[in-house]
Amino acid sequence: MQFRRSDFPEGFLFGAATAAYQIEGHKFGGAGSTHWDTFAATPGNVIRAEDGALACDHYHRFGEDLDLLQEAGMGAYRFSTSWARVMPDGKTPNPKGLDFYDMLTDAILERGLKPFQTLYHWELPSALADQGGWTNRDTVHRFGEFVDVITNKIGDRMDSIATVNEPWCVAFLSHFLGHHAPGLRDIRATARAMHHINLAHGEAMTRLRDKGMKNCGIVLNFDHATPLDDTQESAAAANLQDAISNRWFVEAITKGTYPTEVLAGFAPHMPDGWQDDMEQISQPIDFLGVNYYTRHRITSDPDAPWPGVRDVPGDLPLTQMDWEIYPQGLYDFLTRLSREYVGDLPLYVTENGMAWDDKVENGAVFDPERTKFVSDHILAAKRAIADGANVKGFFYWSLLDNYEWAFGYEKRFGMIHVDFDTLKRTPKASYYALKAAIARE
Ligand code: IFM
């Protein structure tokens, strides 16, 4: 890696991130069915119809996984607490699920790691999906009850609590593009989910504040929308894409408004009285989490229905996901967010990483592509700090190879290889490279 820990301000955190359904093994400990179980059971949705029933069996192996995190010299662990594990039917607490997160929290702290919790990383109980999931306003209130229950159990020991991971994926990718559970392609469902997920953030913030929780915020994903060319049409299309993917959420949360160009499409489908929710949605937060992976080259598609934009593949090197590698985009977002939305509020890079078709050879995994990817993105964050962004930490996605949603177990994002037959963990070369870079001198 081309950086050292000492290149960053004292206290800058290096960590790794995971999410419950992607690693734990949802068949253990009395967890209830999630909308991902039913989505995966529907032919054609997920590669080989794989689900998170076993995943990495982190449920039984979390000690080993946390040891690896600690041995790398990381300072924090970002994880999520599954709603369906804590409340299998969406409303009744499961003591075993609560005990699991209690144990996990203690194990994180025992290793000197800071626990960074995410309340919702897509583990929606099927019982609530049956009632319309995020298209139904009532899900927001049920989410508030979950926030109370899990916070009463472990909130006292969290260093940081994020309400929702990647609301764009929860709402647009899942209800408009149909790529994630619940797999809808419906503009009315989308408009409702786009609003209710923001309201769920607001509801969670209210509940967390009532309990005196500190360091609370949200994790948004930011996709760089680059105009394909210098025509006005491409500029307008990229602006609209940016408004849907990025501004809808950050603007609602920091300013209490929605971008007018997106409302032009959604207005007829928005839930009644949405305007009255904007105050709760935009209450103060303590940090903003930034997930960043790639850019998209955008132009207009006049023959397509709203939003009438088209994504044109570019010529930058690609990851195993076919995502272009564009570290400058991370710099751009960190500085833009500081300038236009959050000022001096702490920013964390809560996810950044790449999938690669890694293989274990002679007991080791050689992944120089990932080492370069991480190094280039961390250097982009360093430049953003030099230019005034208040970036406080960087979390690699992901600690482990895991369940990559509709791609099943095929795409390997981990710094630690997982053999999904034996569940053996093998740290990759990038893990050792990061360990060396962040070692205290
Ligand atoms: O695996 C996902 C994660 O759950 C959310 N952010 C993006 C990652 C890679 O696709």
Coordinates of C-alpha atoms and ligand atoms in Angstrom, one line a residue:
M1 CA 0.0 0.0 0.0
Q2 CA 1.2 3.5 -0.8
F3 CA 0.3 5.1 2.6
R4 CA 1.1 4.7 6.3
R5 CA -1.1 5.1 9.4
S6 CA 1.0 8.1 10.3
D7 CA -0.2 9.9 7.1
F8 CA -3.6 10.2 8.8
P9 CA -4.7 12.3 11.8
E10 CA -4.3 10.8 15.2
G11 CA -7.4 8.7 16.0
F12 CA -8.3 8.0 12.4
L13 CA -10.0 4.6 12.4
F14 CA -9.2 1.7 10.1
G15 CA -11.8 -1.1 10.2
A16 CA -13.7 -3.6 8.2
A17 CA -17.5 -4.0 7.6
T18 CA -19.9 -6.9 7.3
A19 CA -23.7 -7.4 7.4
A20 CA -25.7 -9.9 9.4
Y21 CA -27.5 -11.8 6.6
Q22 CA -24.4 -11.9 4.5
I23 CA -22.2 -13.7 7.0
E24 CA -24.0 -15.0 10.1
G25 CA -26.0 -18.1 8.9
H26 CA -29.6 -17.2 9.3
K27 CA -30.7 -20.8 10.0
F28 CA -29.2 -20.6 13.5
G29 CA -30.5 -19.1 16.7
G30 CA -34.2 -18.9 16.0
A31 CA -33.9 -16.1 13.3
G32 CA -37.1 -15.6 11.3
S33 CA -37.5 -15.7 7.6
T34 CA -36.4 -12.5 5.8
H35 CA -37.6 -11.1 2.5
W36 CA -34.2 -12.3 1.2
D37 CA -35.0 -15.9 1.9
T38 CA -38.2 -15.7 -0.1
F39 CA -36.6 -13.6 -2.9
A40 CA -33.8 -16.3 -3.2
A41 CA -36.3 -19.1 -3.2
T42 CA -37.9 -17.6 -6.3
P43 CA -36.3 -19.0 -9.5
G44 CA -34.1 -16.7 -11.4
N45 CA -33.6 -14.0 -8.7
V46 CA -30.3 -15.2 -7.2
I47 CA -27.4 -17.2 -8.8
R48 CA -28.0 -20.9 -8.0
A49 CA -30.9 -19.7 -5.8
E50 CA -28.4 -19.4 -3.0
D51 CA -29.5 -17.8 0.3
G52 CA -28.0 -16.8 3.7
A53 CA -29.0 -19.9 5.6
L54 CA -25.4 -20.9 6.4
A55 CA -23.3 -18.0 4.8
C56 CA -19.9 -17.9 6.6
D57 CA -21.3 -19.4 9.8
H58 CA -20.1 -16.3 11.6
Y59 CA -22.8 -17.2 14.2
H60 CA -20.5 -19.9 15.5
R61 CA -17.2 -18.5 14.3
F62 CA -17.3 -14.8 15.2
G63 CA -14.5 -15.2 17.7
E64 CA -12.1 -16.4 15.0
D65 CA -13.3 -13.6 12.7
L66 CA -12.8 -10.9 15.3
D67 CA -9.3 -12.3 16.1
L68 CA -8.4 -11.8 12.5
L69 CA -9.7 -8.2 12.6
Q70 CA -7.7 -7.5 15.8
E71 CA -4.5 -9.2 14.4
A72 CA -4.6 -6.9 11.4
G73 CA -4.4 -3.9 13.7
M74 CA -7.8 -2.6 12.9
G75 CA -9.5 -0.3 15.4
A76 CA -13.2 -0.9 14.6
Y77 CA -15.7 -3.4 13.4
R78 CA -18.8 -2.4 11.4
F79 CA -21.6 -5.0 11.7
S80 CA -25.4 -5.1 11.5
T81 CA -27.9 -6.5 13.9
S82 CA -30.5 -8.5 12.0
W83 CA -34.1 -7.4 12.7
A84 CA -35.4 -11.0 11.8
R85 CA -32.9 -12.5 14.3
V86 CA -34.0 -10.1 17.0
M87 CA -37.7 -10.2 16.1
P88 CA -38.4 -13.3 13.9
D89 CA -42.0 -12.3 13.2
G90 CA -41.2 -8.6 13.1
K91 CA -42.7 -7.9 16.5
T92 CA -41.8 -10.5 19.2
P93 CA -38.3 -10.4 20.7
N94 CA -36.2 -13.6 20.4
P95 CA -34.1 -13.9 23.6
K96 CA -31.5 -16.1 21.7
G97 CA -31.1 -13.4 19.0
L98 CA -30.6 -10.7 21.6
D99 CA -28.1 -12.9 23.5
F100 CA -26.1 -13.4 20.3
Y101 CA -25.6 -9.7 19.8
D102 CA -24.9 -9.2 23.5
M103 CA -22.1 -11.9 23.2
L104 CA -20.8 -10.4 19.9
T105 CA -20.6 -6.9 21.4
D106 CA -18.6 -8.2 24.4
A107 CA -16.3 -10.1 22.0
I108 CA -15.7 -7.0 19.9
L109 CA -14.9 -4.9 23.0
E110 CA -12.7 -7.6 24.5
R111 CA -10.5 -7.3 21.4
G112 CA -10.1 -3.6 21.8
L113 CA -12.3 -2.9 18.7
K114 CA -14.9 -0.1 18.5
P115 CA -18.4 -1.5 17.7
F116 CA -20.0 0.3 14.8
Q117 CA -23.6 -1.0 14.6
T118 CA -25.9 -0.7 11.6
L119 CA -29.6 -1.2 12.6
Y120 CA -31.0 -2.1 9.2
H121 CA -28.8 -3.8 6.6
W122 CA -31.8 -5.3 4.7
E123 CA -32.8 -8.1 7.1
L124 CA -36.6 -7.4 6.8
P125 CA -38.7 -10.0 8.5
S126 CA -41.0 -11.8 5.9
A127 CA -44.0 -11.2 8.2
L128 CA -43.6 -7.5 7.5
A129 CA -42.8 -8.0 3.9
D130 CA -46.2 -9.7 3.8
Q131 CA -47.8 -6.5 4.9
G132 CA -46.1 -4.5 2.1
G133 CA -42.6 -4.0 3.6
W134 CA -41.2 -0.6 3.0
T135 CA -44.2 0.4 0.9
N136 CA -46.3 0.4 4.1
R137 CA -45.9 3.2 6.5
D138 CA -46.6 0.9 9.4
T139 CA -43.2 -0.8 8.8
V140 CA -41.6 2.4 10.0
H141 CA -43.3 2.1 13.4
R142 CA -42.4 -1.6 13.6
F143 CA -38.8 -0.6 12.9
G144 CA -38.9 1.9 15.7
E145 CA -39.9 -1.0 18.1
F146 CA -37.0 -3.1 16.9
V147 CA -34.7 -0.1 17.5
D148 CA -35.9 0.1 21.1
V149 CA -35.5 -3.6 21.7
I150 CA -32.0 -4.0 20.3
T151 CA -30.8 -0.7 21.8
N152 CA -32.0 -1.6 25.2
K153 CA -29.8 -4.7 25.0
I154 CA -26.5 -3.4 23.5
G155 CA -26.9 0.3 22.9
D156 CA -24.9 1.1 26.1
R157 CA -21.7 -0.4 24.5
M158 CA -21.9 0.9 20.9
D159 CA -19.4 3.4 19.7
S160 CA -21.5 4.4 16.8
I161 CA -25.0 3.5 15.5
A162 CA -26.1 3.9 11.9
T163 CA -29.9 3.7 11.3
V164 CA -30.0 2.3 7.7
N165 CA -27.5 1.0 5.2
E166 CA -27.8 2.3 1.7
P167 CA -31.5 3.5 1.4
W168 CA -31.1 3.7 -2.4
C169 CA -30.7 0.0 -2.5
V170 CA -33.5 -0.6 -0.1
A171 CA -35.9 1.5 -2.2
F172 CA -34.8 2.1 -5.8
L173 CA -32.7 -1.0 -6.6
S174 CA -35.4 -3.2 -4.9
H175 CA -38.7 -1.6 -5.9
F176 CA -37.9 0.1 -9.3
L177 CA -35.1 -1.9 -10.8
G178 CA -36.2 -5.2 -9.2
H179 CA -32.6 -6.5 -8.6
H180 CA -32.9 -6.9 -4.8
A181 CA -35.7 -8.2 -2.5
P182 CA -38.6 -7.7 -2.9
G183 CA -37.8 -7.6 -6.6
L184 CA -40.6 -5.1 -7.6
R185 CA -40.6 -2.9 -10.7
D186 CA -43.3 -0.4 -9.7
I187 CA -43.0 3.4 -9.5
R188 CA -45.7 3.8 -6.8
A189 CA -44.1 1.2 -4.6
T190 CA -40.7 2.9 -5.2
A191 CA -41.9 6.4 -4.3
R192 CA -43.4 5.1 -1.1
A193 CA -40.3 3.0 -0.2
M194 CA -38.0 6.0 -1.1
H195 CA -39.9 8.1 1.5
H196 CA -40.6 5.5 4.1
I197 CA -36.9 4.4 4.4
N198 CA -36.0 8.0 5.1
L199 CA -38.7 8.2 7.6
A200 CA -37.5 4.9 9.2
H201 CA -34.1 6.7 9.6
G202 CA -35.9 9.6 11.3
E203 CA -37.9 7.3 13.5
A204 CA -34.8 5.5 14.6
M205 CA -33.0 8.7 15.3
T206 CA -35.9 9.8 17.5
R207 CA -35.8 6.6 19.5
L208 CA -32.0 6.6 19.8
R209 CA -32.1 10.2 21.1
D210 CA -34.8 9.3 23.6
K211 CA -32.4 6.8 25.0
G212 CA -29.5 9.2 25.1
M213 CA -27.5 7.5 22.3
K214 CA -24.5 9.4 20.9
N215 CA -22.7 9.1 17.6
C216 CA -25.8 8.2 15.6
G217 CA -26.1 8.7 11.9
I218 CA -26.9 7.0 8.6
V219 CA -24.9 5.2 5.8
L220 CA -25.6 6.3 2.3
N221 CA -24.2 4.8 -0.9
F222 CA -22.9 7.3 -3.5
D223 CA -22.6 6.4 -7.1
H224 CA -20.6 8.8 -9.2
A225 CA -22.7 9.9 -12.3
T226 CA -20.4 11.2 -15.0
P227 CA -22.0 12.7 -18.1
L228 CA -21.2 10.5 -21.1
D229 CA -20.2 13.4 -23.3
D230 CA -20.4 17.2 -23.2
T231 CA -23.9 17.4 -24.6
Q232 CA -26.7 19.2 -22.6
E233 CA -28.7 16.0 -22.8
S234 CA -26.0 13.9 -21.1
A235 CA -25.5 16.7 -18.5
A236 CA -29.2 16.7 -17.6
A237 CA -29.4 12.9 -17.5
A238 CA -26.3 12.7 -15.2
N239 CA -27.9 15.3 -13.0
L240 CA -31.1 13.4 -12.8
Q241 CA -29.3 10.1 -12.0
D242 CA -27.3 11.9 -9.3
A243 CA -30.5 13.3 -7.8
I244 CA -32.1 9.8 -7.7
S245 CA -29.1 7.9 -6.4
N246 CA -27.4 10.5 -4.2
R247 CA -29.3 13.7 -3.5
W248 CA -32.7 12.2 -2.7
F249 CA -31.3 10.8 0.5
V250 CA -28.6 13.3 1.6
E251 CA -30.7 16.3 0.8
A252 CA -33.7 14.9 2.8
I253 CA -31.5 14.0 5.8
T254 CA -29.4 17.2 5.9
K255 CA -31.9 19.8 4.5
G256 CA -35.4 18.3 4.8
T257 CA -36.1 18.6 1.1
Y258 CA -36.3 16.3 -1.9
P259 CA -34.8 17.3 -5.3
T260 CA -37.5 18.7 -7.5
E261 CA -36.3 16.8 -10.6
V262 CA -37.0 13.5 -8.8
L263 CA -40.3 14.7 -7.4
A264 CA -41.3 15.4 -11.0
G265 CA -41.4 11.6 -11.5
F266 CA -42.6 10.5 -8.0
A267 CA -45.1 13.2 -7.0
P268 CA -48.2 11.4 -8.1
H269 CA -47.1 8.3 -6.2
M270 CA -45.9 9.8 -2.9
P271 CA -47.7 8.9 0.3
D272 CA -50.2 11.5 1.5
G273 CA -48.8 14.1 3.8
W274 CA -45.1 13.2 3.2
Q275 CA -44.2 16.9 3.6
D276 CA -45.0 16.6 7.3
D277 CA -42.4 14.0 7.8
M278 CA -39.4 16.0 6.6
E279 CA -38.7 17.6 9.9
Q280 CA -38.3 14.2 11.6
I281 CA -36.2 13.0 8.7
S282 CA -33.8 15.9 8.8
Q283 CA -33.1 16.0 12.6
P284 CA -29.4 16.5 13.4
I285 CA -27.1 13.5 13.0
D286 CA -23.6 13.0 14.4
F287 CA -21.9 11.5 11.4
L288 CA -22.5 10.5 7.8
G289 CA -21.4 7.1 6.5
V290 CA -20.2 7.1 2.9
N291 CA -20.2 3.9 0.9
Y292 CA -18.4 4.3 -2.4
Y293 CA -17.6 1.7 -5.1
T294 CA -17.7 3.0 -8.7
R295 CA -18.9 5.5 -11.2
H296 CA -21.5 5.4 -14.0
R297 CA -21.3 7.2 -17.4
I298 CA -24.8 8.5 -18.0
T299 CA -26.6 9.8 -21.1
S300 CA -30.3 10.4 -21.9
D301 CA -32.6 7.8 -23.4
P302 CA -35.5 9.7 -24.9
D303 CA -37.4 6.5 -25.8
A304 CA -37.3 5.2 -22.3
P305 CA -39.9 6.0 -19.7
W306 CA -39.0 8.2 -16.7
P307 CA -36.2 8.7 -15.7
G308 CA -35.1 8.2 -19.3
V309 CA -31.4 7.7 -18.5
R310 CA -28.9 5.2 -19.8
D311 CA -25.7 3.8 -18.3
V312 CA -22.9 3.4 -20.9
P313 CA -20.0 1.1 -20.0
G314 CA -16.7 3.0 -19.8
D315 CA -13.1 1.9 -20.4
L316 CA -11.6 1.9 -16.9
P317 CA -10.4 -1.3 -15.3
L318 CA -13.2 -3.4 -14.0
T319 CA -13.7 -5.4 -10.8
Q320 CA -15.4 -8.9 -10.7
M321 CA -18.7 -7.1 -10.5
D322 CA -17.9 -5.3 -13.8
W323 CA -17.7 -2.0 -11.8
E324 CA -15.3 0.6 -13.1
I325 CA -12.5 1.5 -10.7
Y326 CA -12.5 5.2 -10.1
P327 CA -10.9 6.4 -6.9
Q328 CA -11.3 10.0 -7.9
G329 CA -15.0 9.6 -7.3
L330 CA -14.4 9.0 -3.6
Y331 CA -12.4 12.2 -3.4
D332 CA -15.1 14.0 -5.2
F333 CA -17.9 12.8 -2.9
L334 CA -16.1 13.4 0.3
T335 CA -15.2 17.0 -0.6
R336 CA -18.6 17.7 -2.2
L337 CA -20.5 16.4 0.8
S338 CA -18.5 18.6 3.1
R339 CA -18.9 21.6 0.9
E340 CA -22.6 21.2 0.0
Y341 CA -24.2 19.2 2.8
V342 CA -22.5 18.4 6.0
G343 CA -19.8 21.0 6.6
D344 CA -17.6 19.8 9.4
L345 CA -19.7 16.9 10.4
P346 CA -17.6 13.7 10.7
L347 CA -17.6 11.5 7.6
Y348 CA -16.7 7.8 7.7
V349 CA -16.0 5.8 4.6
T350 CA -18.2 3.0 5.8
E351 CA -17.7 0.8 2.8
N352 CA -15.2 0.6 0.0
G353 CA -13.8 -2.5 -1.6
M354 CA -13.8 -4.7 -4.7
A355 CA -14.8 -8.2 -5.7
W356 CA -12.3 -10.4 -7.5
D357 CA -12.3 -14.1 -8.5
D358 CA -9.8 -15.0 -5.8
K359 CA -8.3 -18.5 -5.5
V360 CA -6.4 -20.2 -2.8
E361 CA -3.1 -21.5 -4.2
N362 CA -0.6 -23.2 -1.9
G363 CA -2.5 -22.0 1.1
A364 CA -2.4 -18.3 0.1
V365 CA -4.4 -15.8 -2.0
F366 CA -2.5 -13.4 -4.1
D367 CA -4.7 -10.4 -4.9
P368 CA -2.5 -7.4 -5.9
E369 CA -5.6 -5.9 -7.7
R370 CA -7.3 -5.4 -4.3
T371 CA -4.2 -4.1 -2.6
K372 CA -3.9 -1.4 -5.3
F373 CA -7.7 -0.7 -5.2
V374 CA -7.6 -0.1 -1.4
S375 CA -4.4 1.9 -1.5
D376 CA -5.7 4.2 -4.2
H377 CA -9.0 4.8 -2.5
I378 CA -7.4 5.4 0.9
L379 CA -5.1 7.9 -0.8
A380 CA -8.2 9.6 -2.3
A381 CA -9.6 9.9 1.2
K382 CA -6.3 11.3 2.4
R383 CA -6.4 14.0 -0.3
A384 CA -10.0 14.8 0.7
I385 CA -8.9 15.3 4.3
A386 CA -6.1 17.6 3.1
D387 CA -8.7 19.6 1.2
G388 CA -10.9 20.1 4.2
A389 CA -13.2 17.0 4.5
N390 CA -13.6 15.8 8.1
V391 CA -13.0 12.1 7.3
K392 CA -12.6 10.1 10.5
G393 CA -12.2 6.6 9.4
F394 CA -12.2 4.0 6.6
F395 CA -13.9 0.6 6.6
Y396 CA -13.0 -2.0 4.0
W397 CA -15.9 -4.0 2.5
S398 CA -15.8 -6.7 3.5
L399 CA -14.0 -8.5 6.2
L400 CA -15.0 -11.9 4.7
D401 CA -16.1 -13.2 1.4
N402 CA -19.8 -13.5 1.8
Y403 CA -23.3 -13.7 0.4
E404 CA -23.3 -11.0 -2.3
W405 CA -27.1 -10.8 -2.5
A406 CA -28.4 -11.6 -6.0
F407 CA -24.9 -12.8 -6.9
G408 CA -25.0 -15.5 -4.3
Y409 CA -21.5 -16.6 -3.2
E410 CA -19.9 -16.0 -6.5
K411 CA -18.4 -12.5 -6.0
R412 CA -15.6 -12.3 -3.5
F413 CA -15.3 -8.9 -1.7
G414 CA -13.4 -10.2 1.4
M415 CA -9.9 -9.4 2.6
I416 CA -10.3 -12.9 4.1
H417 CA -11.1 -15.8 1.7
V418 CA -13.9 -18.1 2.8
D419 CA -14.1 -21.6 1.4
F420 CA -17.8 -22.1 1.3
D421 CA -17.5 -25.9 1.5
T422 CA -15.3 -26.1 4.5
L423 CA -15.8 -22.6 5.9
K424 CA -12.0 -22.3 6.3
R425 CA -10.8 -18.7 6.5
T426 CA -7.6 -17.6 4.6
P427 CA -6.4 -14.0 4.9
K428 CA -5.5 -12.7 1.4
A429 CA -2.3 -10.8 0.5
S430 CA -4.3 -7.5 0.7
Y431 CA -5.1 -8.3 4.3
Y432 CA -1.4 -8.5 5.1
A433 CA -0.6 -5.4 3.0
L434 CA -3.2 -3.4 4.9
K435 CA -1.9 -4.8 8.2
A436 CA 1.6 -3.6 7.3
A437 CA 0.4 -0.2 6.2
I438 CA -1.6 0.5 9.4
A439 CA 1.0 -0.9 11.8
R440 CA 2.0 1.6 14.5
E441 CA 5.6 2.7 13.9
Ligands
IFM1 O1 -22.4 -6.4 -0.3 C1 -22.9 -5.1 -0.5 C2 -23.3 -4.6 0.9 O2 -24.3 -5.4 1.5 C3 -23.9 -3.2 0.7 N1 -23.0 -2.3 0.0 C4 -22.4 -2.9 -1.3 C5 -21.8 -4.2 -1.0 C6 -21.2 -4.8 -2.3 O3 -22.2 -4.9 -3.3

